[in-house]
């Protein structure tokens, strides 16, 4: 398998850093191993010198016994120790050559040979000659001892230097390894952790539902590929969300159709009655009465036209566009569409909204928001439910929210907004929401309705519409005390009003 050092990819950078770190570690490990071999050789040389010194000391000790007690056994032992020293010199010539010069080695061998010869001559002599040989033997033995002592001192010094060098090398080795790990770790942080943190921060708006395209936090191929794939997914989610909103709107249209048919039936009946009277009394009725019937036909025709227009406006598919709209008028138009459902539950819808309260909103989407909230209140409250829609303008940071209000997402729309905020509350006197259900009300497809009576997208759709308008959504409810849905919307720019 070949290793490709591709610096345009994250994998290539990590592989390169790994290979460099491993290569540097192996190189330093080889150097450390060679240093340990050198230290081991120094220790072996020290053992040789120590053995040589022990042999020379034993030789001098037996020499002393020989001259004090004229002991032939001591003579044999002294000669044996000298022979041992000589054997060490011959056997470890190469090792000792690293400690002292070759000339000193030859001189040492020569002195030990001379020492042994003098011992043999002393053994064969007697009288005054022995005294002369004794002095010579002592002198040669002392010279041998001094040479060995200097050799031992030199070897010990070399060993200490080698150990000290090994210590410094070990420290340097650890520092280099630590520096390499630091450099590699820092590099990995720059190419991996830093882009991941940027990626995390850039995904927060997406987690809040803002499907903005995301830029790659790095030029590495993996991050670019991931970002491209993620942006494609966001685009697909946005398309699907729009389809879902439209599907929910079409579902609402299906529910509203019977109510609209009922609303149209009244003006059509009035138009039919007025036309019938006109046909019967056309020649007999006075002009003033005819004018009244014609005005009734015109009024009822306009009423039917407004109902159809409201339905078409709600069902049409338009581009999102915010315009200043009177909130009270919008609620009244929405009442046309939802009246049949309210009557079906024998419910009551009241409003407490100033006539001059304007909002910069997309009419179609906000109308869908109110339809969903009213339908939710009707389904939850059941027979005889009372629904109140109120609205008030709040200055920045001066919201009048219930203490138990639970927000969907963040509340920055209210706290960080420089404009005034309109607080819209849709409240009912239904059974309320349990604490267990409160944690799920914002989840898509969560519903407490019976199968076939809803798919649980009501509040989710409301949340998306509120988010589109830069607002936020909250719910306050306790079991047995009804439910309050609070919609906070920036009042927006009223310059076009």
CSV table of C-alpha atoms in Angstrom, one decimal, residues 12-301:
chain,number,residue,atom,x,y,z
A,12,UNK,CA,-3.3,13.6,3.6
A,13,UNK,CA,-2.3,16.1,6.2
A,14,UNK,CA,-3.0,13.7,9.1
A,15,UNK,CA,-1.1,10.9,7.3
A,16,UNK,CA,1.9,13.1,6.7
A,17,UNK,CA,2.0,14.3,10.3
A,18,UNK,CA,1.7,10.6,11.4
A,19,UNK,CA,4.5,9.4,9.1
A,20,UNK,CA,6.8,12.3,10.1
A,21,UNK,CA,6.2,11.7,13.8
A,22,UNK,CA,6.7,7.9,13.4
A,23,UNK,CA,9.9,8.5,11.4
A,24,UNK,CA,11.3,11.0,13.9
A,25,UNK,CA,10.5,8.6,16.7
A,26,UNK,CA,12.1,5.7,15.0
A,27,UNK,CA,15.2,7.7,14.2
A,28,UNK,CA,15.6,8.9,17.8
A,29,UNK,CA,14.9,5.4,19.0
A,30,UNK,CA,17.8,4.1,16.8
A,31,UNK,CA,20.1,6.8,18.2
A,32,UNK,CA,19.0,6.0,21.7
A,33,UNK,CA,19.6,2.2,21.1
A,34,UNK,CA,23.1,2.9,19.8
A,35,UNK,CA,23.8,5.1,22.8
A,36,UNK,CA,22.7,2.3,25.1
A,37,UNK,CA,25.1,-0.1,23.2
A,38,UNK,CA,27.9,2.4,23.7
A,39,UNK,CA,27.0,2.6,27.4
A,40,UNK,CA,26.9,-1.1,27.7
A,41,UNK,CA,30.4,-1.3,26.1
A,42,UNK,CA,31.7,1.2,28.6
A,43,UNK,CA,30.3,-0.9,31.4
A,44,UNK,CA,32.0,-4.0,30.1
A,45,UNK,CA,35.3,-2.1,29.8
A,46,UNK,CA,34.8,-1.0,33.4
A,47,UNK,CA,34.4,-4.6,34.4
A,48,UNK,CA,37.6,-5.5,32.6
A,49,UNK,CA,39.5,-2.7,34.3
A,50,UNK,CA,38.0,-3.7,37.7
A,51,UNK,CA,39.1,-7.3,37.2
A,52,UNK,CA,42.6,-6.2,36.2
A,53,UNK,CA,42.8,-3.9,39.2
A,54,UNK,CA,41.6,-6.7,41.5
A,55,UNK,CA,44.3,-9.0,40.1
A,56,UNK,CA,47.0,-6.4,40.6
A,57,UNK,CA,45.9,-5.7,44.2
A,58,UNK,CA,45.8,-9.4,44.9
A,59,UNK,CA,49.3,-9.6,43.4
A,60,UNK,CA,50.6,-6.8,45.6
A,61,UNK,CA,49.0,-8.3,48.7
A,62,UNK,CA,50.7,-11.6,48.1
A,63,UNK,CA,53.9,-9.7,47.4
A,64,UNK,CA,53.7,-8.1,50.8
A,65,UNK,CA,53.1,-11.5,52.4
A,66,UNK,CA,56.0,-13.0,50.5
A,67,UNK,CA,58.5,-10.4,51.7
A,68,UNK,CA,57.2,-10.3,55.3
A,69,UNK,CA,57.0,-14.0,55.9
A,70,UNK,CA,59.2,-15.5,53.1
A,71,UNK,CA,56.2,-17.6,52.2
A,72,UNK,CA,56.7,-19.6,49.0
A,73,UNK,CA,52.9,-20.1,48.7
A,74,UNK,CA,52.5,-16.3,48.7
A,75,UNK,CA,55.1,-16.3,45.9
A,76,UNK,CA,53.0,-18.7,43.8
A,77,UNK,CA,49.9,-16.7,44.5
A,78,UNK,CA,51.6,-13.4,43.5
A,79,UNK,CA,52.8,-15.0,40.3
A,80,UNK,CA,49.3,-16.5,39.6
A,81,UNK,CA,47.7,-13.0,40.1
A,82,UNK,CA,50.3,-11.5,37.8
A,83,UNK,CA,49.5,-14.2,35.2
A,84,UNK,CA,45.8,-13.5,35.6
A,85,UNK,CA,46.5,-9.7,35.0
A,86,UNK,CA,48.5,-10.6,32.0
A,87,UNK,CA,45.8,-12.9,30.6
A,88,UNK,CA,43.2,-10.0,31.1
A,89,UNK,CA,45.5,-7.7,29.1
A,90,UNK,CA,45.9,-10.2,26.3
A,91,UNK,CA,42.2,-11.3,26.2
A,92,UNK,CA,40.7,-7.8,26.4
A,93,UNK,CA,43.3,-5.9,24.4
A,94,UNK,CA,40.8,-4.3,22.1
A,95,UNK,CA,38.5,-3.2,24.9
A,96,UNK,CA,41.4,-1.7,26.9
A,97,UNK,CA,42.9,-0.1,23.8
A,98,UNK,CA,39.8,2.3,23.9
A,99,UNK,CA,40.9,3.5,27.4
A,100,UNK,CA,44.6,3.9,27.1
A,101,UNK,CA,47.1,4.0,24.2
A,102,UNK,CA,48.7,0.9,22.6
A,103,UNK,CA,52.1,1.9,23.8
A,104,UNK,CA,50.9,2.0,27.4
A,105,UNK,CA,49.3,-1.4,26.9
A,106,UNK,CA,52.6,-2.9,25.6
A,107,UNK,CA,54.5,-1.2,28.5
A,108,UNK,CA,52.0,-2.7,31.0
A,109,UNK,CA,52.5,-6.2,29.5
A,110,UNK,CA,56.2,-5.7,29.6
A,111,UNK,CA,56.2,-4.6,33.2
A,112,UNK,CA,54.1,-7.6,34.3
A,113,UNK,CA,56.4,-10.0,32.4
A,114,UNK,CA,59.4,-8.3,34.1
A,115,UNK,CA,57.6,-8.6,37.5
A,116,UNK,CA,57.1,-12.4,37.0
A,117,UNK,CA,60.7,-12.8,35.9
A,118,UNK,CA,62.0,-11.0,39.0
A,119,UNK,CA,59.8,-13.2,41.2
A,120,UNK,CA,61.3,-16.3,39.7
A,121,UNK,CA,64.8,-14.9,40.1
A,122,UNK,CA,64.0,-14.0,43.7
A,123,UNK,CA,62.9,-17.6,44.3
A,124,UNK,CA,66.2,-18.9,43.0
A,125,UNK,CA,68.5,-16.4,44.8
A,126,UNK,CA,69.4,-15.9,48.4
A,127,UNK,CA,71.1,-13.5,50.7
A,128,UNK,CA,72.0,-10.0,49.5
A,129,UNK,CA,70.8,-10.7,46.0
A,130,UNK,CA,67.3,-11.3,47.3
A,131,UNK,CA,67.3,-7.9,49.0
A,132,UNK,CA,68.1,-6.2,45.7
A,133,UNK,CA,65.5,-8.3,43.8
A,134,UNK,CA,62.9,-7.5,46.5
A,135,UNK,CA,63.5,-3.8,46.0
A,136,UNK,CA,63.1,-4.2,42.2
A,137,UNK,CA,60.0,-6.3,42.6
A,138,UNK,CA,58.4,-3.7,44.9
A,139,UNK,CA,59.3,-0.9,42.4
A,140,UNK,CA,57.9,-2.7,39.4
A,141,UNK,CA,54.8,-3.8,41.4
A,142,UNK,CA,54.2,-0.2,42.5
A,143,UNK,CA,54.5,1.0,38.9
A,144,UNK,CA,52.1,-1.6,37.7
A,145,UNK,CA,49.6,-0.5,40.5
A,146,UNK,CA,50.0,3.1,39.6
A,147,UNK,CA,49.3,2.3,35.9
A,148,UNK,CA,46.3,0.2,36.8
A,149,UNK,CA,45.0,2.9,39.2
A,150,UNK,CA,45.3,5.6,36.5
A,151,UNK,CA,43.6,3.2,34.1
A,152,UNK,CA,40.8,2.7,36.6
A,153,UNK,CA,40.4,6.4,37.2
A,154,UNK,CA,40.4,7.1,33.5
A,155,UNK,CA,37.8,4.4,32.9
A,156,UNK,CA,35.6,5.7,35.7
A,157,UNK,CA,35.8,9.2,34.3
A,158,UNK,CA,34.9,7.9,30.8
A,159,UNK,CA,32.0,5.9,32.3
A,160,UNK,CA,30.7,9.0,34.1
A,161,UNK,CA,31.0,11.1,31.0
A,162,UNK,CA,29.1,8.4,29.0
A,163,UNK,CA,26.3,8.2,31.7
A,164,UNK,CA,26.1,12.0,31.7
A,165,UNK,CA,25.9,12.2,27.9
A,166,UNK,CA,23.2,9.5,28.0
A,167,UNK,CA,21.3,11.5,30.5
A,168,UNK,CA,21.5,14.6,28.4
A,169,UNK,CA,20.6,12.7,25.3
A,170,UNK,CA,17.6,11.1,27.1
A,171,UNK,CA,16.5,14.6,28.2
A,172,UNK,CA,17.0,15.9,24.6
A,173,UNK,CA,15.2,12.9,23.2
A,174,UNK,CA,12.2,13.5,25.5
A,175,UNK,CA,12.2,17.2,24.6
A,176,UNK,CA,12.3,16.5,20.9
A,177,UNK,CA,9.5,13.9,21.2
A,178,UNK,CA,7.4,16.3,23.3
A,179,UNK,CA,8.1,19.1,20.8
A,180,UNK,CA,7.1,16.8,17.9
A,181,UNK,CA,3.9,15.8,19.6
A,182,UNK,CA,3.1,19.5,20.4
A,183,UNK,CA,3.8,20.5,16.8
A,184,UNK,CA,1.7,17.7,15.4
A,185,UNK,CA,-1.1,18.2,17.9
A,186,UNK,CA,-1.1,22.0,17.1
A,187,UNK,CA,-1.2,21.2,13.4
A,188,UNK,CA,-4.0,18.7,13.9
A,189,UNK,CA,-5.9,21.3,15.9
A,190,UNK,CA,-5.6,23.8,13.1
A,191,UNK,CA,-6.7,21.4,10.4
A,192,UNK,CA,-9.3,19.4,12.4
A,193,UNK,CA,-10.5,21.0,15.7
A,194,UNK,CA,-10.7,24.6,14.5
A,195,UNK,CA,-12.7,23.8,11.4
A,196,UNK,CA,-15.0,21.6,13.4
A,197,UNK,CA,-15.6,24.4,15.9
A,198,UNK,CA,-16.4,26.8,13.0
A,199,UNK,CA,-18.7,24.1,11.6
A,200,UNK,CA,-20.4,23.8,14.9
A,201,UNK,CA,-21.0,27.5,15.2
A,202,UNK,CA,-22.3,27.7,11.7
A,203,UNK,CA,-24.7,24.9,12.3
A,204,UNK,CA,-26.4,26.7,15.2
A,205,UNK,CA,-28.6,28.8,13.0
A,206,UNK,CA,-29.6,25.7,11.1
A,207,UNK,CA,-30.5,24.0,14.4
A,208,UNK,CA,-32.7,27.0,15.1
A,209,UNK,CA,-34.5,26.5,11.7
A,210,UNK,CA,-32.7,29.0,9.5
A,211,UNK,CA,-31.8,27.1,6.4
A,212,UNK,CA,-29.0,29.3,5.2
A,213,UNK,CA,-26.3,27.8,3.0
A,214,UNK,CA,-23.1,27.0,4.9
A,215,UNK,CA,-19.6,27.9,3.8
A,216,UNK,CA,-16.8,25.4,4.2
A,217,UNK,CA,-14.7,26.1,7.3
A,218,UNK,CA,-11.5,24.7,5.6
A,219,UNK,CA,-10.0,24.2,2.2
A,220,UNK,CA,-9.5,20.5,2.9
A,221,UNK,CA,-11.3,18.3,0.4
A,222,UNK,CA,-13.3,16.4,3.1
A,223,UNK,CA,-14.8,19.6,4.6
A,224,UNK,CA,-15.6,20.9,1.1
A,225,UNK,CA,-17.3,17.7,0.2
A,226,UNK,CA,-19.2,17.6,3.5
A,227,UNK,CA,-20.3,21.2,3.2
A,228,UNK,CA,-21.5,20.7,-0.4
A,229,UNK,CA,-23.5,17.6,0.6
A,230,UNK,CA,-24.9,19.4,3.6
A,231,UNK,CA,-26.0,22.5,1.5
A,232,UNK,CA,-27.7,20.1,-0.9
A,233,UNK,CA,-29.5,18.5,2.0
A,234,UNK,CA,-30.5,22.0,3.3
A,235,UNK,CA,-31.9,22.9,-0.1
A,236,UNK,CA,-33.9,19.7,-0.2
A,237,UNK,CA,-35.2,20.3,3.3
A,238,UNK,CA,-36.2,23.8,2.4
A,239,UNK,CA,-38.1,22.5,-0.6
A,240,UNK,CA,-39.8,19.8,1.4
A,241,UNK,CA,-40.7,22.3,4.1
A,242,UNK,CA,-42.4,24.5,1.6
A,243,UNK,CA,-44.3,21.5,0.2
A,244,UNK,CA,-45.3,20.6,3.7
A,245,UNK,CA,-46.5,24.1,4.4
A,246,UNK,CA,-48.5,24.0,1.2
A,247,UNK,CA,-49.9,20.5,2.0
A,248,UNK,CA,-51.0,21.7,5.4
A,249,UNK,CA,-52.6,24.7,3.9
A,250,UNK,CA,-54.5,22.5,1.4
A,251,UNK,CA,-55.6,20.3,4.3
A,252,UNK,CA,-56.9,23.4,6.0
A,253,UNK,CA,-58.7,24.3,2.8
A,254,UNK,CA,-60.4,21.0,2.9
A,255,UNK,CA,-61.6,21.6,6.4
A,256,UNK,CA,-62.7,25.1,5.6
A,257,UNK,CA,-64.6,24.2,2.4
A,258,UNK,CA,-67.7,23.2,4.2
A,259,UNK,CA,-67.7,26.4,6.3
A,260,UNK,CA,-67.1,28.5,3.2
A,261,UNK,CA,-70.0,26.7,1.4
A,262,UNK,CA,-72.2,27.5,4.4
A,263,UNK,CA,-71.1,31.2,4.4
A,264,UNK,CA,-71.8,31.4,0.6
A,265,UNK,CA,-75.2,29.8,1.0
A,266,UNK,CA,-76.5,32.8,3.1
A,267,UNK,CA,-75.8,35.6,0.6
A,268,UNK,CA,-76.9,33.3,-2.3
A,269,UNK,CA,-80.2,32.7,-0.5
A,270,UNK,CA,-80.6,36.4,0.1
A,271,UNK,CA,-79.8,37.1,-3.6
A,272,UNK,CA,-82.3,34.5,-4.7
A,273,UNK,CA,-85.0,35.8,-2.5
A,274,UNK,CA,-84.5,39.4,-3.7
A,275,UNK,CA,-84.5,38.3,-7.3
A,276,UNK,CA,-87.7,36.4,-6.8
A,277,UNK,CA,-89.4,39.4,-5.3
A,278,UNK,CA,-88.1,41.6,-8.1
A,279,UNK,CA,-89.6,39.2,-10.7
A,280,UNK,CA,-93.0,39.1,-8.9
A,281,UNK,CA,-93.3,42.7,-8.0
A,282,UNK,CA,-91.3,44.3,-10.9
A,283,UNK,CA,-94.4,46.0,-12.4
A,284,UNK,CA,-96.3,46.8,-9.2
A,285,UNK,CA,-93.6,47.7,-6.6
A,286,UNK,CA,-92.7,51.4,-6.2
A,287,UNK,CA,-89.2,52.4,-7.4
A,288,UNK,CA,-88.0,52.9,-3.8
A,289,UNK,CA,-88.7,49.3,-2.9
A,290,UNK,CA,-87.1,48.1,-6.1
A,291,UNK,CA,-84.0,50.1,-5.3
A,292,UNK,CA,-83.9,48.5,-1.8
A,293,UNK,CA,-84.0,45.0,-3.3
A,294,UNK,CA,-81.3,45.8,-5.9
A,295,UNK,CA,-79.1,47.2,-3.1
A,296,UNK,CA,-79.6,43.9,-1.1
A,297,UNK,CA,-78.6,41.9,-4.2
A,298,UNK,CA,-75.5,44.1,-4.7
A,299,UNK,CA,-74.6,43.9,-1.0
A,300,UNK,CA,-75.0,40.1,-0.8
A,301,UNK,CA,-73.1,39.7,-4.1
